[in-house]
Coordinates of C-alpha atoms in Angstrom, one line a residue:
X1 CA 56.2 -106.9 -120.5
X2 CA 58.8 -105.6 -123.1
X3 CA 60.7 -103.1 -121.2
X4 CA 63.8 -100.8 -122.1
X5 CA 66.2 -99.3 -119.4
X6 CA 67.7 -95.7 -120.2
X7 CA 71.0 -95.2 -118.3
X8 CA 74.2 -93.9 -118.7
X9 CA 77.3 -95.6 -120.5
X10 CA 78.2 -98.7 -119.5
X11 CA 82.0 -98.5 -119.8
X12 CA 84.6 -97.3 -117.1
X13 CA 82.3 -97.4 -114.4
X14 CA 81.9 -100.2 -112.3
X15 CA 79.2 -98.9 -110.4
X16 CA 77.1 -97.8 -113.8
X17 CA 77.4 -100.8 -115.1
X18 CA 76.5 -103.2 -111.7
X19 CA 73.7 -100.9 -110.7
X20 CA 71.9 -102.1 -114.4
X21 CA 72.8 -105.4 -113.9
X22 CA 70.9 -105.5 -110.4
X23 CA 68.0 -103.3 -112.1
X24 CA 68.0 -106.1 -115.1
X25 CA 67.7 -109.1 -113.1
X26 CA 65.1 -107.7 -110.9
X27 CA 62.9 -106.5 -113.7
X28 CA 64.0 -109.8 -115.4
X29 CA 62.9 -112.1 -112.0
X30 CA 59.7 -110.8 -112.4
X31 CA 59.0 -112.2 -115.8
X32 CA 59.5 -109.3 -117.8
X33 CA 61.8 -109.2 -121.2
X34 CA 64.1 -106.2 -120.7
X35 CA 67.2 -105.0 -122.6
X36 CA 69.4 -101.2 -121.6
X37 CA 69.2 -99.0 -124.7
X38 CA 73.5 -97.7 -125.4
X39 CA 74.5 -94.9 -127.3
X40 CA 77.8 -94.8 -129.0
X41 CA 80.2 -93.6 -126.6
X42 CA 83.0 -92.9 -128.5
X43 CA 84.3 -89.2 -129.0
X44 CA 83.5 -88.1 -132.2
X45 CA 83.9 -84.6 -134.0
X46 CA 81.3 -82.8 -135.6
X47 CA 82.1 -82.8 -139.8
X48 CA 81.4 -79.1 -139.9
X49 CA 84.6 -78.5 -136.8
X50 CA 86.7 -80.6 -138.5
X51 CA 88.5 -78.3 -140.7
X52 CA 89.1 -75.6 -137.9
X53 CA 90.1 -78.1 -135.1
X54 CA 92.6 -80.2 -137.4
X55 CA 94.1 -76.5 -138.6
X56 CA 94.3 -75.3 -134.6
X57 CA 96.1 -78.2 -133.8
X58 CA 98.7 -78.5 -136.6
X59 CA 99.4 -74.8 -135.4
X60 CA 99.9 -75.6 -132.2
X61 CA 101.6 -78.7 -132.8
X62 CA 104.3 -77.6 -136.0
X63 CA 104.8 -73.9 -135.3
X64 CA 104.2 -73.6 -131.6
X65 CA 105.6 -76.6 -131.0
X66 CA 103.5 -77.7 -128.1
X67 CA 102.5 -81.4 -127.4
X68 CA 99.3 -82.1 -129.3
X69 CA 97.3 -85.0 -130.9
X70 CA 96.2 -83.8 -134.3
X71 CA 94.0 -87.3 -134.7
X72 CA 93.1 -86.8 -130.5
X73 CA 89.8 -88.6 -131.0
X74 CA 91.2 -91.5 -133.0
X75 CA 93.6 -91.6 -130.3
X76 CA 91.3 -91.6 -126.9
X77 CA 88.6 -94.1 -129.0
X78 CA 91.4 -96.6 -129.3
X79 CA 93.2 -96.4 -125.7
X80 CA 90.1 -96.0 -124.0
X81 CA 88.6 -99.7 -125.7
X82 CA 91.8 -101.2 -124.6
X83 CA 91.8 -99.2 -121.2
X84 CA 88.1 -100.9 -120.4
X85 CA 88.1 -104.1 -122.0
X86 CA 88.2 -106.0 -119.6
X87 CA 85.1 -104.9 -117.9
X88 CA 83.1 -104.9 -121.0
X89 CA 83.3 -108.7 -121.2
X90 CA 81.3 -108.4 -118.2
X91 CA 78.8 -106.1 -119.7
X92 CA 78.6 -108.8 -122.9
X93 CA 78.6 -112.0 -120.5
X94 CA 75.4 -110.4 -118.2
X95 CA 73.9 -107.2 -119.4
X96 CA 71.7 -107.3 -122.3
X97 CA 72.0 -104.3 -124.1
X98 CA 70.2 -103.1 -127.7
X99 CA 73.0 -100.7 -129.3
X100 CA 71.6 -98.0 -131.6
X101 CA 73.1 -94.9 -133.4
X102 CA 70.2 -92.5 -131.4
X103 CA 67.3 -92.9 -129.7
X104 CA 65.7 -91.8 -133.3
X105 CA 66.2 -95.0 -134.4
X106 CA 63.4 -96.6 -131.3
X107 CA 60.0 -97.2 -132.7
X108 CA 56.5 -96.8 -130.7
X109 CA 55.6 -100.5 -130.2
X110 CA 59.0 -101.5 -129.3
X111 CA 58.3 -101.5 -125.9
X112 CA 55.6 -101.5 -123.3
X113 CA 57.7 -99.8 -120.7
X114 CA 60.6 -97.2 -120.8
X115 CA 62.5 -96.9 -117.6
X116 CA 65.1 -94.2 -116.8
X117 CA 68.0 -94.7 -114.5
X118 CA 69.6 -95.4 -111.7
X119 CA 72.9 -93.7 -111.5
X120 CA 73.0 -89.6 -112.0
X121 CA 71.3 -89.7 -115.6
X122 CA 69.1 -86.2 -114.4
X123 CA 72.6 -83.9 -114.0
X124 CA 73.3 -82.3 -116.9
X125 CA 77.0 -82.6 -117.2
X126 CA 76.9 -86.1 -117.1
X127 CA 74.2 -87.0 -119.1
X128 CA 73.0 -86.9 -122.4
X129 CA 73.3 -84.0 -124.8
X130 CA 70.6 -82.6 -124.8
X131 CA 69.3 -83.7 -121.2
X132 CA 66.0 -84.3 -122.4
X133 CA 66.7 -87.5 -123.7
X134 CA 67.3 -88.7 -120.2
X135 CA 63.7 -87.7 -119.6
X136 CA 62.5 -89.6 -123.2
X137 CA 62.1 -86.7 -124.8
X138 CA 62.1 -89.2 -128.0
X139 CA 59.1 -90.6 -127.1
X140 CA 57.0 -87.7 -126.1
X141 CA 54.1 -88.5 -128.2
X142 CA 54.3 -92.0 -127.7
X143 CA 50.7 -93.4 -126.4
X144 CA 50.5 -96.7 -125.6
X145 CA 53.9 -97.1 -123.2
X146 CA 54.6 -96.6 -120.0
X147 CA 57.4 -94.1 -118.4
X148 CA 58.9 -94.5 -114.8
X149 CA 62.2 -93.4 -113.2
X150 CA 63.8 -95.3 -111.0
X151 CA 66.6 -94.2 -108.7
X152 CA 67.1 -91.1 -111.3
X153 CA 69.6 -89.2 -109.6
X154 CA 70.7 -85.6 -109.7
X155 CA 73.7 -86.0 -107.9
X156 CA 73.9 -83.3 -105.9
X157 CA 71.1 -80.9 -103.8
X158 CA 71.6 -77.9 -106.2
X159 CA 70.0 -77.5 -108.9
X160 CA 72.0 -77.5 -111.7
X161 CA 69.6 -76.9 -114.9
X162 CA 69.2 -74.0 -116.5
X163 CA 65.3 -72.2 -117.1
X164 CA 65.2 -73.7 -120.7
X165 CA 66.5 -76.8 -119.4
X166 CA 63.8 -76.8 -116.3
X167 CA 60.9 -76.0 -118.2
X168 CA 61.4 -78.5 -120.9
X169 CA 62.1 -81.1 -118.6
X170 CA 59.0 -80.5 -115.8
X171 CA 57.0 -81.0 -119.5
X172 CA 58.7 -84.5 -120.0
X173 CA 58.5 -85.5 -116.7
X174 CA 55.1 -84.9 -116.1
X175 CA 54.2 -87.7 -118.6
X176 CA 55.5 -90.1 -116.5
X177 CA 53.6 -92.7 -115.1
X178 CA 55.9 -93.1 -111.6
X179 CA 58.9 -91.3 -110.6
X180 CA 61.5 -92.4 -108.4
X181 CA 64.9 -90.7 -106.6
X182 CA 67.9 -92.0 -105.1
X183 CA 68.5 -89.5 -103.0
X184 CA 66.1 -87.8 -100.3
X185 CA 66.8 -84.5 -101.5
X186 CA 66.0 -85.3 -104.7
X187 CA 62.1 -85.7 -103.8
X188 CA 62.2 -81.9 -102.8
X189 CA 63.9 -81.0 -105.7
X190 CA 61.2 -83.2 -108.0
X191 CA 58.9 -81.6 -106.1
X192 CA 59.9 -77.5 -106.3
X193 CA 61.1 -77.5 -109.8
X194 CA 58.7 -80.4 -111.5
X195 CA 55.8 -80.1 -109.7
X196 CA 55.8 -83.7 -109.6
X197 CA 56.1 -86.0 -105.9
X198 CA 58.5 -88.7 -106.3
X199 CA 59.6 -91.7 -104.3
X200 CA 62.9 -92.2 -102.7
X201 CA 64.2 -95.9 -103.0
X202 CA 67.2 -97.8 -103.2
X203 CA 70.1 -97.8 -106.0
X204 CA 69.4 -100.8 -107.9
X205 CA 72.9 -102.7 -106.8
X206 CA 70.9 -102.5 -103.0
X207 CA 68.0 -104.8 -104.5
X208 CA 70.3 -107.6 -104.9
X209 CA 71.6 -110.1 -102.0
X210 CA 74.8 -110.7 -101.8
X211 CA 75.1 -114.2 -102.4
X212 CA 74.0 -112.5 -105.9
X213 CA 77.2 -110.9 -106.3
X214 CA 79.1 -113.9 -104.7
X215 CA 78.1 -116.0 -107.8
X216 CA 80.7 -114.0 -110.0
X217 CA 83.9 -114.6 -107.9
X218 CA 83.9 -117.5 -105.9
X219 CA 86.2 -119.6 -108.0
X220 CA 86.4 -117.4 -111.3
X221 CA 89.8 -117.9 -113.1
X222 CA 89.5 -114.3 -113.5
X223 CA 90.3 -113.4 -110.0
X224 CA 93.3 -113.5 -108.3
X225 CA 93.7 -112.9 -104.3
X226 CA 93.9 -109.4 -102.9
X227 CA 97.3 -107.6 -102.8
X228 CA 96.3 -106.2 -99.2
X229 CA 93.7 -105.7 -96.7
X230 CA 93.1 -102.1 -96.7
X231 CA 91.4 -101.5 -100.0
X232 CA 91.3 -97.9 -101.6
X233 CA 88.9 -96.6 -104.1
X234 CA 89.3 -93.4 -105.2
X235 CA 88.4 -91.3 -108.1
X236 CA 90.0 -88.1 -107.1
X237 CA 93.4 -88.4 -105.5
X238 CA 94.8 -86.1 -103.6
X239 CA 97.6 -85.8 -101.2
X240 CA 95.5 -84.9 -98.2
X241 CA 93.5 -88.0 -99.6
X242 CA 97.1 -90.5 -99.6
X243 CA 97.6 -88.9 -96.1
X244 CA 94.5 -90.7 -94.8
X245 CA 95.1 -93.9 -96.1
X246 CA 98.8 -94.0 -94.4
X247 CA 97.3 -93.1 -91.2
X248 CA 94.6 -95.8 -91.6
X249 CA 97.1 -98.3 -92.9
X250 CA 99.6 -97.6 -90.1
X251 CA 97.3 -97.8 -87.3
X252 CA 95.3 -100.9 -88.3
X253 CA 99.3 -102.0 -89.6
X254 CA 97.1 -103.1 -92.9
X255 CA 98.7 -102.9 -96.7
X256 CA 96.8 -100.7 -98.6
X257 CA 95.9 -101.7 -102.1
X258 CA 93.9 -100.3 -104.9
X259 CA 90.7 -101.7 -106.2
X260 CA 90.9 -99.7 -109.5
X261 CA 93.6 -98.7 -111.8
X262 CA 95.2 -95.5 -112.7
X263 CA 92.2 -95.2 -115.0
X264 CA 91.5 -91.4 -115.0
X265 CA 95.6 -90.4 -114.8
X266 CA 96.5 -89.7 -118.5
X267 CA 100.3 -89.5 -118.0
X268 CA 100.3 -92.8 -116.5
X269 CA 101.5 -95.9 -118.1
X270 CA 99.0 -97.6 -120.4
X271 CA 98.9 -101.0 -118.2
X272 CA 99.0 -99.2 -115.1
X273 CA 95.6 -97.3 -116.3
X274 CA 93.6 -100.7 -117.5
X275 CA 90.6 -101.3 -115.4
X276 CA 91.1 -104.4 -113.6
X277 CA 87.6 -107.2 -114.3
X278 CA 84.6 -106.3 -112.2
X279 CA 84.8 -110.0 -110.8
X280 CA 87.7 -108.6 -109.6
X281 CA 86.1 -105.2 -108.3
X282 CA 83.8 -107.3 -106.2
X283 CA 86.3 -109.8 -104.7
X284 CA 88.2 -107.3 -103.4
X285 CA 85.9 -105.5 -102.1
X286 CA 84.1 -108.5 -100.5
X287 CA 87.7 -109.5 -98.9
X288 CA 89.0 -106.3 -97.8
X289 CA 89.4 -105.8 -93.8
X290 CA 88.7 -101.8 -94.5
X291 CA 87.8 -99.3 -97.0
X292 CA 88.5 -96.1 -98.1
X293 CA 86.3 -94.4 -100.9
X294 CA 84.8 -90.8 -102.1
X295 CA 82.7 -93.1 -104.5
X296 CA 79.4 -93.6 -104.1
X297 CA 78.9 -97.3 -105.1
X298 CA 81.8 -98.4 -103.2
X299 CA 80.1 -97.0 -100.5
X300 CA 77.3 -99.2 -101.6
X301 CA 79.3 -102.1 -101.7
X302 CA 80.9 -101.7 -98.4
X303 CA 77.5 -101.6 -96.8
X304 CA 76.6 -104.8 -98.7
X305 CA 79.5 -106.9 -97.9
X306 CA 79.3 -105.3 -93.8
X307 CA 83.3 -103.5 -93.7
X308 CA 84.6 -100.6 -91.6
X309 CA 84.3 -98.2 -94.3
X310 CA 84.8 -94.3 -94.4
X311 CA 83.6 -92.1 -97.5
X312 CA 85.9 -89.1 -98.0
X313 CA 83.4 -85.9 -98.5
X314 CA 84.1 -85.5 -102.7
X315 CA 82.3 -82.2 -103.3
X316 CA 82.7 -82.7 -107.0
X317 CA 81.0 -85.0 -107.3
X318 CA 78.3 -84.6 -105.4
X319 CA 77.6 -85.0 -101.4
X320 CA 74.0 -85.7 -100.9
X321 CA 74.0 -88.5 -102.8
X322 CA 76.5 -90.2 -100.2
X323 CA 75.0 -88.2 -97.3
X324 CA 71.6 -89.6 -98.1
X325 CA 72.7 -93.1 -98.1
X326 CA 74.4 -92.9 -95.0
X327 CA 71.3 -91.2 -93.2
X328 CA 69.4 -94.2 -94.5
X329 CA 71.5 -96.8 -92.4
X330 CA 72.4 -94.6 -89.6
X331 CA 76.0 -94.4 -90.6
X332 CA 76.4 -90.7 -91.1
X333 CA 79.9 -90.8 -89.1
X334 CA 81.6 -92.7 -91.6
X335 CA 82.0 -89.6 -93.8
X336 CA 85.0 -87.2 -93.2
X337 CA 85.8 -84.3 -95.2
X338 CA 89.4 -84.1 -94.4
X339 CA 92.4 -85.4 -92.5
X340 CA 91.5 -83.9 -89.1
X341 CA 87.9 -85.9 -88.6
X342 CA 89.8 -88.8 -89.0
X343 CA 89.4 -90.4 -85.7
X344 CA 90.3 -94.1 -85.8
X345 CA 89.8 -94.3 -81.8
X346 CA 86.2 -94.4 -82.1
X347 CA 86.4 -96.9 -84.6
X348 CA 84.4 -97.4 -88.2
X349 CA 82.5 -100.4 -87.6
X350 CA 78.7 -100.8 -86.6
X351 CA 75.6 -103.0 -85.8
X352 CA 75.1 -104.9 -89.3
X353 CA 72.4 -106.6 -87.8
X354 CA 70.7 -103.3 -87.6
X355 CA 71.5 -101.9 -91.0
X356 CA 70.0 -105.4 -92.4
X357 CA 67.5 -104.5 -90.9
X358 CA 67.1 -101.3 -92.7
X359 CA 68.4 -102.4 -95.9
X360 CA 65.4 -105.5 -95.8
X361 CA 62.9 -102.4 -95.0
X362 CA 64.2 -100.8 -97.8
X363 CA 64.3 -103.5 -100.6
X364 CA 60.5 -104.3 -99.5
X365 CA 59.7 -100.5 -99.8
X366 CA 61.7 -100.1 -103.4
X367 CA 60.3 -103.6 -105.1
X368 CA 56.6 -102.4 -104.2
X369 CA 57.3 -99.1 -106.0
X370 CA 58.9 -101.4 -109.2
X371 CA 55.8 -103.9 -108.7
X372 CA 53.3 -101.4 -108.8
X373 CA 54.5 -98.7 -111.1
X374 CA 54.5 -102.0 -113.5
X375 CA 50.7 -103.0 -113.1

């Protein structure tokens, strides 16, 4: 079958663009021609704010005299490409995308299947604008296709949506054929606010072995050997947040290093803030002796590859999500929310035999809901 993934971006997120590789060469092992539908992502300005917004800012900028970016958007478009570049040539190299100007532009016929997700493409503030699309609001009178989520993910156990929001929403998703969660507490909320049961299965990047991830680092010229053992990957930084890591680092007598770049600190130095190769990503994650995240996919990862791990709580954004994939390996102790759980007597390893175990359940569980939402 012809089949068309609806996700997020795939730019400065490692795990947003390796959870639609995995969910691509699944769909793609099972015979099926399938392709991830992208949006421009660049920041544009609306023609009619143009005139207002330019005026603000030479205000600000020539009689204020404040530090301001007339052009801004020119400006972020053109650091950000450089910023990620070296992650898209993994997108190009593995990911096969169909780039359009809207989702206008897709035709009834193109496709026998539309599937939405993983990653959190049902919250609001990080998904399309409007939301609906992420429910294929474009193809609502669309007859002969079929529509399933898989691993759609709301991020969080609140709801977020507003009435209008909910109740043009529970209309979309009530077309579809299957619905899927990544997170436990996302059936309940499919369930209270939809009307509509759901499934809770793995991320995509779980439906993968790891030899499967192996492939793109053993021996790449891309990747060069860790700078450390104790590997850090963290989106938020804080000082309570360095204080961990030094503890960690100290006690174990490991060098911390960073798996990501100053990405998301805008007074950095450009270099400093471009995203290292997602070959890279994976190596060091796969060599590091420990881990310290608040991310969710290097959680993931860190589960995959078997390392003492711990997740530091990020309320932000968004604890069940991590919470629920802990639950469903028993590993709920490797989450702290803040320097006094730290306890490195009792140790962050465990059984990995027993969470392959679970992980095998769960991969047979979350390919028979792929298998059979597709017949």
């Amino acid at each position: 079958m012809r089949i068309a993934i609806i996700t997020l971006h795939l730019i400065g997120n490692y795990g947003g663009i390796l959870q639609n590789y995995a969910l691509q060469k699944v769909l793609t092992d099972m015979g099926h021609t399938v392709e991830t539908i992208q949006l421009p992502w660049q920041k544009k300005m609306p023609l009619w704010r143009i005139p207002l917004s330019y005026g603000k800012r030479c205000l600000k900028k020539y009689v204020l005299r404040r530090d301001c970016r007339i052009f801004y958007e020119q400006w972020y478009n053109a650091i950000h490409k450089d910023l990620i570049a070296q992650m898209q040539e993994f997108v190009k190299q593995h990911i096969r995308a169909r780039y359009v100007k809207s989702f206008s532009v897709l035709r009834e016929g193109d496709y026998d299947v539309l599937i939405v997700g993983s990653d959190q493409i049902w919250r609001p503030k990080y998904s399309y604008r409007p939301i609906t699309l992420a429910y294929l609001s474009f193809a609502r009178h669309w007859k002969a296709v079929k529509r399933i989520a898989y691993a759609a993910s709301f991020g969080t156990d609140e709801w977020e949506y507003t009435l209008g929001q909910t109740a043009r929403c529970t209309s979309l998703v009530q077309l579809f054929d299957a619905v899927s969660v990544r997170e436990k507490s996302a059936v309940g909320l499919c369930q209270k606010h939809y009307g509509v049961k759901a499934v809770h299965v793995l991320d995509p990047t779980m439906l993968l072995s790891v030899s499967d991830y192996l492939r793109f680092f053993e021996g790449s010229p891309r990747v060069h050997q860790s700078k450390g053992q104790l590997l850090t990957y963290v989106l938020d930084a804080s000082p309570a947040k360095d204080e961990m890591v030094n503890r960690i680092a100290a006690y174990y007598q490991y060098r911390p290093f960073r798996a990501n770049s100053r990405f998301e600190e805008p007074d950095a130095p450009l270099e400093e803030r471009k995203q290292p190769p997602i070959e890279q990503w994976l190596s060091d994650f796969y060599n590091a002796k420990f881990i310290i995240t608040d991310s969710f996919h290097a959680t993931v990862f860190s589960i995959l590859f078997g390392k003492p791990f711990i997740v530091i709580g990020n309320k932000e954004r968004g604890l069940s999500r991590i919470y629920s994939l802990l639950e469903m390996f028993g590993l709920e102790k490797h989450i702290i929310t803040s320097v006094e759980d730290l306890d490195l007597k009792q140790g962050y390893g465990y059984d990995a035999q027993q969470v392959n175990d679970r992980l095998r359940s769960a991969q047979r569980e979350s390919l028979l809901f792929l298998q059979q939402s597709l017949s």
